[in-house]
Short mmCIF file of C-alpha atoms and ligand atoms in Angstrom, two decimals:
data_model
loop_
_atom_site.label_atom_id
_atom_site.label_comp_id
_atom_site.label_asym_id
_atom_site.label_seq_id
_atom_site.Cartn_x
_atom_site.Cartn_y
_atom_site.Cartn_z
CA MET A 648 -128.34 -53.35 -49.57
CA ARG A 649 -128.17 -56.60 -48.33
CA SER A 650 -125.34 -58.11 -49.99
CA ASN A 651 -123.68 -55.01 -49.29
CA ILE A 652 -124.23 -55.66 -45.80
CA LEU A 653 -122.95 -58.86 -46.09
CA ASP A 654 -119.71 -57.93 -47.67
CA ILE A 655 -119.04 -55.79 -44.61
CA LEU A 656 -119.42 -58.43 -42.45
CA ARG A 657 -117.54 -60.98 -43.91
CA GLN A 658 -114.77 -58.47 -44.66
CA ALA A 659 -114.68 -57.93 -41.02
CA ASN A 660 -113.40 -61.44 -40.82
CA GLY A 661 -115.12 -62.73 -37.41
CA THR A 662 -114.67 -59.12 -35.55
CA TYR A 663 -117.67 -57.20 -34.82
CA VAL A 664 -118.92 -54.17 -36.70
CA SER A 665 -120.89 -51.72 -35.15
CA GLY A 666 -124.44 -50.76 -36.58
CA GLU A 667 -123.32 -47.05 -36.51
CA ASP A 668 -120.69 -47.98 -38.80
CA ILE A 669 -122.22 -49.94 -41.30
CA ALA A 670 -125.25 -47.14 -41.56
CA ARG A 671 -122.28 -44.85 -42.26
CA THR A 672 -120.63 -46.56 -45.10
CA MET A 673 -123.70 -47.59 -46.52
CA ASN A 674 -125.61 -44.26 -45.99
CA VAL A 675 -128.89 -45.41 -44.27
CA SER A 676 -130.57 -45.30 -40.95
CA ARG A 677 -129.41 -47.75 -38.45
CA THR A 678 -133.09 -49.03 -38.28
CA ALA A 679 -132.22 -50.02 -41.91
CA VAL A 680 -129.36 -52.07 -41.27
CA TRP A 681 -130.99 -53.88 -38.28
CA LYS A 682 -133.95 -54.36 -40.97
CA HIS A 683 -131.44 -55.77 -42.87
CA ILE A 684 -129.41 -57.80 -40.44
CA ARG A 685 -132.87 -59.70 -39.56
CA GLU A 686 -133.62 -60.63 -42.98
CA LEU A 687 -129.98 -61.85 -43.29
CA LYS A 688 -130.53 -64.04 -39.94
CA GLN A 689 -134.23 -65.24 -41.41
CA ALA A 690 -132.22 -66.24 -44.54
CA GLY A 691 -130.35 -68.52 -42.40
CA TYR A 692 -126.99 -66.43 -41.60
CA ALA A 693 -125.70 -67.14 -38.02
CA ILE A 694 -125.19 -62.89 -36.96
CA ASP A 695 -124.42 -62.57 -33.35
CA SER A 696 -126.08 -58.84 -32.42
CA HIS A 697 -124.28 -57.28 -29.36
CA SER A 698 -125.77 -54.01 -28.07
CA ARG A 699 -122.42 -52.20 -27.38
CA SER A 700 -120.02 -53.71 -30.16
CA GLY A 701 -122.48 -54.30 -33.04
CA TYR A 702 -122.70 -57.42 -35.42
CA CYS A 703 -120.61 -60.41 -36.19
CA LEU A 704 -120.92 -63.02 -38.86
CA MET A 705 -120.38 -66.31 -37.32
CA GLU A 706 -121.64 -68.72 -39.83
CA THR A 707 -122.91 -68.97 -43.06
CA PRO A 708 -125.73 -70.95 -44.01
CA ASP A 709 -125.41 -74.44 -45.87
CA LEU A 710 -127.37 -73.01 -48.40
CA LEU A 711 -127.53 -72.13 -52.42
CA LEU A 712 -128.29 -68.48 -52.18
CA PRO A 713 -127.90 -66.18 -54.54
CA SER A 714 -125.56 -64.50 -52.02
CA GLU A 715 -123.60 -67.09 -51.36
CA ILE A 716 -123.13 -68.02 -54.78
CA GLN A 717 -122.33 -64.51 -56.08
CA ASN A 718 -119.78 -63.92 -53.45
CA GLY A 719 -117.41 -66.83 -55.19
CA ARG A 720 -118.56 -66.62 -58.54
CA LYS A 721 -115.88 -66.85 -61.36
CA THR A 722 -117.79 -66.18 -64.93
CA LYS A 723 -118.97 -63.48 -66.34
CA VAL A 724 -122.64 -64.47 -67.76
CA LEU A 725 -123.35 -67.94 -66.34
CA GLY A 726 -124.94 -67.27 -62.96
CA LYS A 727 -125.10 -63.61 -63.23
CA ASP A 728 -129.06 -64.06 -62.94
CA ILE A 729 -129.86 -66.34 -60.19
CA GLN A 730 -133.66 -67.45 -59.49
CA TYR A 731 -133.49 -69.32 -56.11
CA TYR A 732 -136.24 -71.64 -54.75
CA LYS A 733 -136.71 -73.51 -51.80
CA GLU A 734 -138.74 -75.77 -53.61
CA VAL A 735 -140.26 -76.18 -56.97
CA ILE A 736 -141.37 -79.14 -59.07
CA SER A 737 -138.19 -78.89 -61.49
CA THR A 738 -135.74 -76.43 -62.06
CA ASN A 739 -136.16 -77.10 -65.65
CA ASN A 740 -139.87 -76.69 -65.84
CA GLN A 741 -139.12 -73.58 -63.96
CA ALA A 742 -136.30 -72.78 -66.24
CA LYS A 743 -138.58 -73.13 -69.29
CA PHE A 744 -140.83 -70.71 -67.78
CA ALA A 745 -138.37 -67.95 -67.04
CA ALA A 746 -137.17 -68.62 -70.62
CA GLN A 747 -140.22 -67.81 -72.12
CA GLN A 748 -140.23 -64.59 -69.91
CA ASP A 749 -137.29 -63.72 -71.72
CA ALA A 750 -134.71 -64.73 -69.27
CA GLY A 751 -131.43 -64.16 -70.70
CA GLU A 752 -128.46 -66.07 -71.59
CA GLY A 753 -126.83 -68.11 -68.41
CA THR A 754 -129.78 -67.37 -65.96
CA ILE A 755 -129.76 -70.12 -63.48
CA ILE A 756 -132.62 -71.50 -61.69
CA VAL A 757 -131.51 -73.39 -58.23
CA SER A 758 -133.51 -74.94 -55.89
CA GLU A 759 -132.74 -76.75 -52.51
CA ALA A 760 -135.61 -79.59 -53.32
CA GLN A 761 -137.62 -80.54 -56.53
CA THR A 762 -140.39 -82.46 -55.85
CA SER A 763 -140.82 -84.01 -59.23
CA GLY A 764 -136.95 -83.86 -60.64
CA ARG A 765 -137.37 -85.11 -64.17
CA GLY A 766 -134.90 -87.36 -65.78
CA ARG A 767 -133.87 -88.63 -69.08
CA LEU A 768 -136.21 -91.50 -70.92
CA ALA A 769 -139.08 -89.82 -68.88
CA ARG A 770 -137.65 -91.08 -65.49
CA GLY A 771 -137.75 -89.12 -62.03
CA TRP A 772 -134.87 -87.59 -60.31
CA TYR A 773 -134.63 -87.98 -56.15
CA SER A 774 -134.03 -84.63 -55.33
CA PRO A 775 -133.80 -84.09 -51.31
CA ALA A 776 -133.80 -80.94 -49.71
CA GLU A 777 -130.37 -79.32 -49.02
CA LYS A 778 -128.36 -82.50 -50.04
CA GLY A 779 -127.22 -81.79 -53.58
CA ILE A 780 -126.89 -79.23 -56.41
CA TRP A 781 -130.29 -79.16 -58.62
CA PHE A 782 -130.34 -76.53 -60.91
CA SER A 783 -130.66 -75.65 -64.56
CA VAL A 784 -128.57 -72.98 -66.91
CA ILE A 785 -130.30 -71.11 -69.65
CA LEU A 786 -128.53 -70.82 -72.65
CA ARG A 787 -129.12 -68.92 -75.94
CA PRO A 788 -126.24 -69.76 -78.49
CA HIS A 789 -125.90 -68.96 -82.03
CA PHE A 790 -125.27 -72.38 -83.38
CA LEU A 791 -127.52 -74.47 -85.21
CA PRO A 792 -130.20 -76.83 -83.67
CA GLN A 793 -128.61 -79.98 -84.77
CA GLU A 794 -125.55 -78.93 -82.40
CA ALA A 795 -127.58 -78.79 -79.34
CA PRO A 796 -127.06 -82.49 -78.22
CA LYS A 797 -123.60 -81.35 -77.84
CA CYS A 798 -124.34 -79.11 -75.14
CA THR A 799 -125.21 -82.36 -72.78
CA LEU A 800 -121.39 -83.52 -73.34
CA LEU A 801 -120.38 -79.93 -72.88
CA ALA A 802 -121.93 -80.20 -69.54
CA ALA A 803 -120.51 -83.71 -68.76
CA VAL A 804 -117.11 -82.95 -69.65
CA ALA A 805 -117.56 -79.30 -67.28
CA ILE A 806 -119.02 -81.38 -64.51
CA VAL A 807 -116.48 -83.80 -64.32
CA LYS A 808 -113.15 -81.17 -64.30
CA ALA A 809 -115.50 -79.62 -61.76
CA ILE A 810 -115.79 -82.27 -59.16
CA GLU A 811 -111.86 -83.13 -59.58
CA THR A 812 -111.10 -79.89 -58.77
CA ILE A 813 -113.09 -79.60 -55.60
CA THR A 814 -112.78 -83.24 -54.14
CA GLU A 815 -110.09 -84.57 -56.09
CA ILE A 816 -112.50 -87.92 -56.81
CA GLN A 817 -112.27 -88.90 -60.52
CA VAL A 818 -115.16 -89.56 -62.16
CA GLY A 819 -116.21 -90.97 -65.70
CA ILE A 820 -119.01 -90.48 -68.26
CA LYS A 821 -120.82 -92.94 -69.33
CA TRP A 822 -122.28 -91.99 -73.07
CA PRO A 823 -124.09 -89.72 -73.36
CA ASN A 824 -124.08 -88.07 -70.10
CA ASP A 825 -124.35 -90.17 -66.73
CA ILE A 826 -121.41 -89.41 -64.60
CA LEU A 827 -120.34 -92.43 -62.43
CA TYR A 828 -118.26 -93.69 -59.61
CA ASN A 829 -117.59 -97.27 -59.43
CA LYS A 830 -120.38 -97.94 -62.03
CA LEU A 831 -122.90 -96.12 -59.51
CA LYS A 832 -124.53 -92.84 -60.53
CA LEU A 833 -123.29 -89.66 -59.22
CA VAL A 834 -124.86 -86.95 -61.86
CA GLY A 835 -127.47 -86.63 -64.37
CA ILE A 836 -128.00 -84.05 -67.05
CA LEU A 837 -131.22 -83.23 -68.75
CA THR A 838 -130.91 -80.84 -72.02
CA GLU A 839 -134.19 -79.55 -73.20
CA MET A 840 -134.35 -77.35 -76.61
CA ASN A 841 -136.71 -74.77 -77.92
CA ALA A 842 -136.35 -73.86 -81.63
CA GLU A 843 -137.28 -73.21 -85.10
CA MET A 844 -135.65 -75.19 -88.19
CA ASP A 845 -132.83 -72.76 -88.44
CA CYS A 846 -132.13 -71.28 -84.88
CA ILE A 847 -132.12 -72.22 -81.42
CA ASN A 848 -134.74 -69.99 -78.84
CA TYR A 849 -133.28 -71.54 -75.82
CA ILE A 850 -131.34 -74.54 -74.60
CA ILE A 851 -131.85 -75.49 -70.90
CA ILE A 852 -129.28 -77.77 -69.18
CA GLY A 853 -130.31 -79.20 -65.74
CA MET A 854 -127.98 -80.79 -63.84
CA GLY A 855 -128.62 -82.96 -60.80
CA ILE A 856 -125.54 -83.60 -58.50
CA ASN A 857 -125.69 -85.94 -55.46
CA VAL A 858 -123.33 -83.98 -53.15
CA ASN A 859 -124.14 -84.87 -49.36
CA ILE A 860 -126.72 -87.97 -49.61
CA GLN A 861 -126.05 -90.62 -47.01
CA LYS A 862 -126.16 -94.02 -48.40
CA ASN A 863 -129.23 -94.82 -45.95
CA GLU A 864 -131.05 -91.35 -47.14
CA PHE A 865 -131.61 -92.82 -50.98
CA PRO A 866 -134.70 -94.94 -51.31
CA LEU A 867 -134.14 -98.63 -51.21
CA GLU A 868 -134.45 -98.78 -54.81
CA LEU A 869 -131.23 -96.46 -55.90
CA GLN A 870 -129.05 -97.32 -53.02
CA HIS A 871 -127.32 -100.09 -54.98
CA ILE A 872 -126.95 -97.72 -58.25
CA ALA A 873 -126.71 -94.41 -56.96
CA THR A 874 -123.85 -92.28 -54.94
CA SER A 875 -122.72 -88.95 -53.91
CA LEU A 876 -119.81 -87.15 -53.14
CA ALA A 877 -120.16 -87.15 -49.51
CA ILE A 878 -120.30 -91.07 -49.32
CA ILE A 879 -117.36 -91.12 -51.35
CA LYS A 880 -115.06 -88.50 -49.83
CA GLY A 881 -116.45 -89.75 -46.17
CA LYS A 882 -117.41 -85.84 -45.56
CA LYS A 883 -119.61 -83.15 -46.54
CA ILE A 884 -118.52 -81.45 -49.57
CA SER A 885 -119.59 -77.55 -50.05
CA ARG A 886 -122.17 -77.09 -52.47
CA VAL A 887 -121.76 -73.85 -53.34
CA GLN A 888 -117.99 -74.03 -53.84
CA LEU A 889 -118.78 -77.02 -56.55
CA LEU A 890 -121.45 -74.96 -58.01
CA ASN A 891 -119.32 -71.94 -58.99
CA GLU A 892 -116.41 -74.18 -60.22
CA ILE A 893 -119.13 -76.13 -62.40
CA LEU A 894 -120.29 -72.74 -63.84
CA PHE A 895 -116.73 -71.91 -64.21
CA GLN A 896 -116.10 -74.73 -66.35
CA ILE A 897 -119.43 -74.83 -68.16
CA GLU A 898 -118.72 -71.16 -69.25
CA THR A 899 -115.45 -71.98 -70.51
CA LEU A 900 -116.32 -75.01 -72.68
CA TYR A 901 -119.38 -73.17 -73.69
CA ASN A 902 -116.96 -69.72 -74.99
CA ILE A 903 -115.18 -72.67 -76.63
CA ALA A 904 -117.88 -74.43 -78.32
CA GLN A 905 -119.23 -70.92 -79.46
CA ALA A 906 -116.03 -69.52 -81.06
CA GLU A 907 -114.37 -72.74 -82.63
CA GLY A 908 -117.33 -75.97 -82.76
CA PHE A 909 -117.19 -78.74 -80.36
CA VAL A 910 -114.31 -80.62 -81.78
CA LYS A 911 -111.96 -79.89 -78.54
CA ILE A 912 -115.08 -80.90 -76.17
CA LEU A 913 -115.65 -83.86 -77.45
CA GLU A 914 -111.83 -84.90 -77.45
CA GLU A 915 -111.83 -84.28 -73.62
CA TRP A 916 -114.89 -86.24 -73.40
CA LYS A 917 -113.21 -89.40 -75.08
CA LYS A 918 -110.83 -89.09 -71.99
CA TYR A 919 -113.13 -89.25 -69.54
CA SER A 920 -115.54 -92.01 -71.18
CA VAL A 921 -116.24 -94.95 -69.41
CA THR A 922 -118.41 -96.46 -71.93
CA LEU A 923 -115.72 -96.53 -75.11
CA GLY A 924 -113.88 -99.57 -75.69
CA LYS A 925 -116.15 -101.36 -73.93
CA THR A 926 -118.80 -104.52 -74.98
CA VAL A 927 -122.12 -102.53 -74.22
CA ASP A 928 -125.71 -103.71 -74.54
CA VAL A 929 -127.73 -100.66 -76.09
CA ILE A 930 -131.59 -99.85 -75.87
CA GLY A 931 -132.15 -97.87 -78.41
CA ILE A 932 -135.44 -95.88 -79.65
CA ASN A 933 -136.64 -98.40 -81.87
CA ASP A 934 -134.48 -101.58 -81.09
CA THR A 935 -132.13 -103.27 -78.52
CA PHE A 936 -128.51 -104.86 -79.67
CA ALA A 937 -125.27 -105.44 -78.30
CA GLY A 938 -122.02 -104.61 -79.60
CA LEU A 939 -118.41 -103.03 -79.00
CA ALA A 940 -118.56 -99.05 -78.11
CA MET A 941 -116.02 -97.91 -80.53
CA ASP A 942 -116.20 -94.18 -80.77
CA ILE A 943 -118.41 -91.14 -81.17
CA ASP A 944 -118.69 -89.14 -83.89
CA ALA A 945 -118.90 -85.35 -84.72
CA ASP A 946 -122.20 -85.26 -83.82
CA GLY A 947 -121.76 -86.84 -80.56
CA ALA A 948 -123.32 -90.17 -81.65
CA LEU A 949 -122.26 -93.38 -80.28
CA LEU A 950 -120.42 -95.73 -82.88
CA VAL A 951 -121.42 -99.28 -81.93
CA LYS A 952 -119.51 -102.00 -83.81
CA THR A 953 -121.95 -105.13 -84.01
CA LYS A 954 -122.43 -108.53 -86.06
CA ALA A 955 -124.48 -106.53 -88.56
CA GLY A 956 -122.02 -103.88 -89.00
CA ILE A 957 -121.62 -100.21 -87.42
CA LYS A 958 -124.65 -98.91 -85.62
CA ARG A 959 -125.16 -94.85 -85.33
CA VAL A 960 -126.63 -94.42 -81.81
CA LEU A 961 -128.05 -90.70 -81.60
CA ALA A 962 -130.51 -91.11 -78.76
CA GLY A 963 -131.04 -94.23 -76.14
CA ASP A 964 -129.08 -95.78 -73.09
CA VAL A 965 -126.22 -98.16 -73.04
CA SER A 966 -125.29 -100.53 -69.94
CA ILE A 967 -121.98 -101.23 -69.17
C1 LIG B 1764 -130.79 -88.40 -65.90
O1 LIG B 1764 -129.99 -88.80 -65.45
O2 LIG B 1764 -131.95 -88.91 -66.55
C2 LIG B 1764 -131.47 -86.86 -65.87
C3 LIG B 1764 -131.28 -86.54 -64.64
C4 LIG B 1764 -131.58 -84.79 -64.64
C5 LIG B 1764 -131.98 -84.31 -63.29
C6 LIG B 1764 -131.78 -82.83 -62.94
S1 LIG B 1764 -132.11 -82.01 -61.68
C7 LIG B 1764 -132.24 -80.28 -62.07
C8 LIG B 1764 -132.53 -80.79 -63.22
N1 LIG B 1764 -134.43 -80.39 -63.21
C9 LIG B 1764 -134.71 -81.58 -63.66
O3 LIG B 1764 -136.30 -81.87 -63.44
N2 LIG B 1764 -133.90 -82.60 -63.78
C10 LIG B 1764 -132.63 -82.09 -63.76
#
C-alpha cells in the first residue's frame, strides 16, 4: 500500500496529487491515505501536504529503504526480499539468522550502520550510519562446497563493474577480495558458508563499500589505509543506485557460474587484479613468505613463485 502511494507520488513528478484521487485510485479511505503519508514522512520522505492541492513528493531520503531499492531494482531474484535495519551488530550475523529461518535465495540484509561489523581474519569493519553500503546476500547455489570460495571472487568482480558503471572510477582487486584504489581499501568482502559434505545449505556474502565517508570521518588508524568513493570523486554518490547496480552485476555473474562454472568469472577477476605480476608478501595460515604472484588456479588459489618453488595459497592475506 505504502509503495503504491509512493509510486503515485513519484509519477506525479513534483506536482500535487489530491488525497481524494489517491484514495480513489487505491480504493481506500482518505484517512487511510493520510495515515500512510504520515508513515512515509516518518520514514524520511519529504512530502508537502496542502489542504486544497493534496500531496507532493519533494525529496526522497538518502537511505537504503526497501521502497527506494525496489524502485530501481533490475534483478529477478537478488533483492526481491529485503530485510532493512537502521542498526545491527553485523549484517552477516543477521543474514545467518535469516538463512536459518529459511530466508530464500537472493534475500538481502541491509543496515544503515553496524555496531560490530566483521572483517576477514577476525578483524573489524568500520560501518558508520548512512555513509556506506553494509549488506549481505543469502545464496543457495547448486554447486559443491569446494566451489564456494570463488563466490567471493565473483562478488569482487561484480562490485568493480558496478563501481565503474555508476562512478566511472577504475579500481583493482587485491587477492582474494579487497577492492583498492591507489592501494587504499574501498571495499571488503566476507563470505561465510553453511554446508554438508556434498551440498551447500547457504552462502552469505557480506559486502562493505565505503561510499560517502569523508577522510576525517575515518578513525585515525584507518585514514592512511582506507578511502571512499566520495573522497575519490569529490562528491556524494547515490548509495541506492550503486547497490542496485551491484545486485544486478552479482546476479548476472551468479547465473553464469551456476550454468557454466567459474571459468569466465576467474578470467574477469584476472583482468582487474592488482596482485598478479607483483612481488608479494604472503601471510598464510601457517607461514609467511615472499614471492612473485603468477596466477590464480581453477580453485581461485593464488600461485606464488618462491625460491623453494611454486606455492599455492588458498587462504590468507597478501601485501603488495
Ligand atoms: C574484509 O575486508 O576484511 C571484509 C569486510 C567485510 C565487511 C562487510 S560489511 C557487511 C557485512 N557484515 C559484516 O559484519 N561484514 C561484512
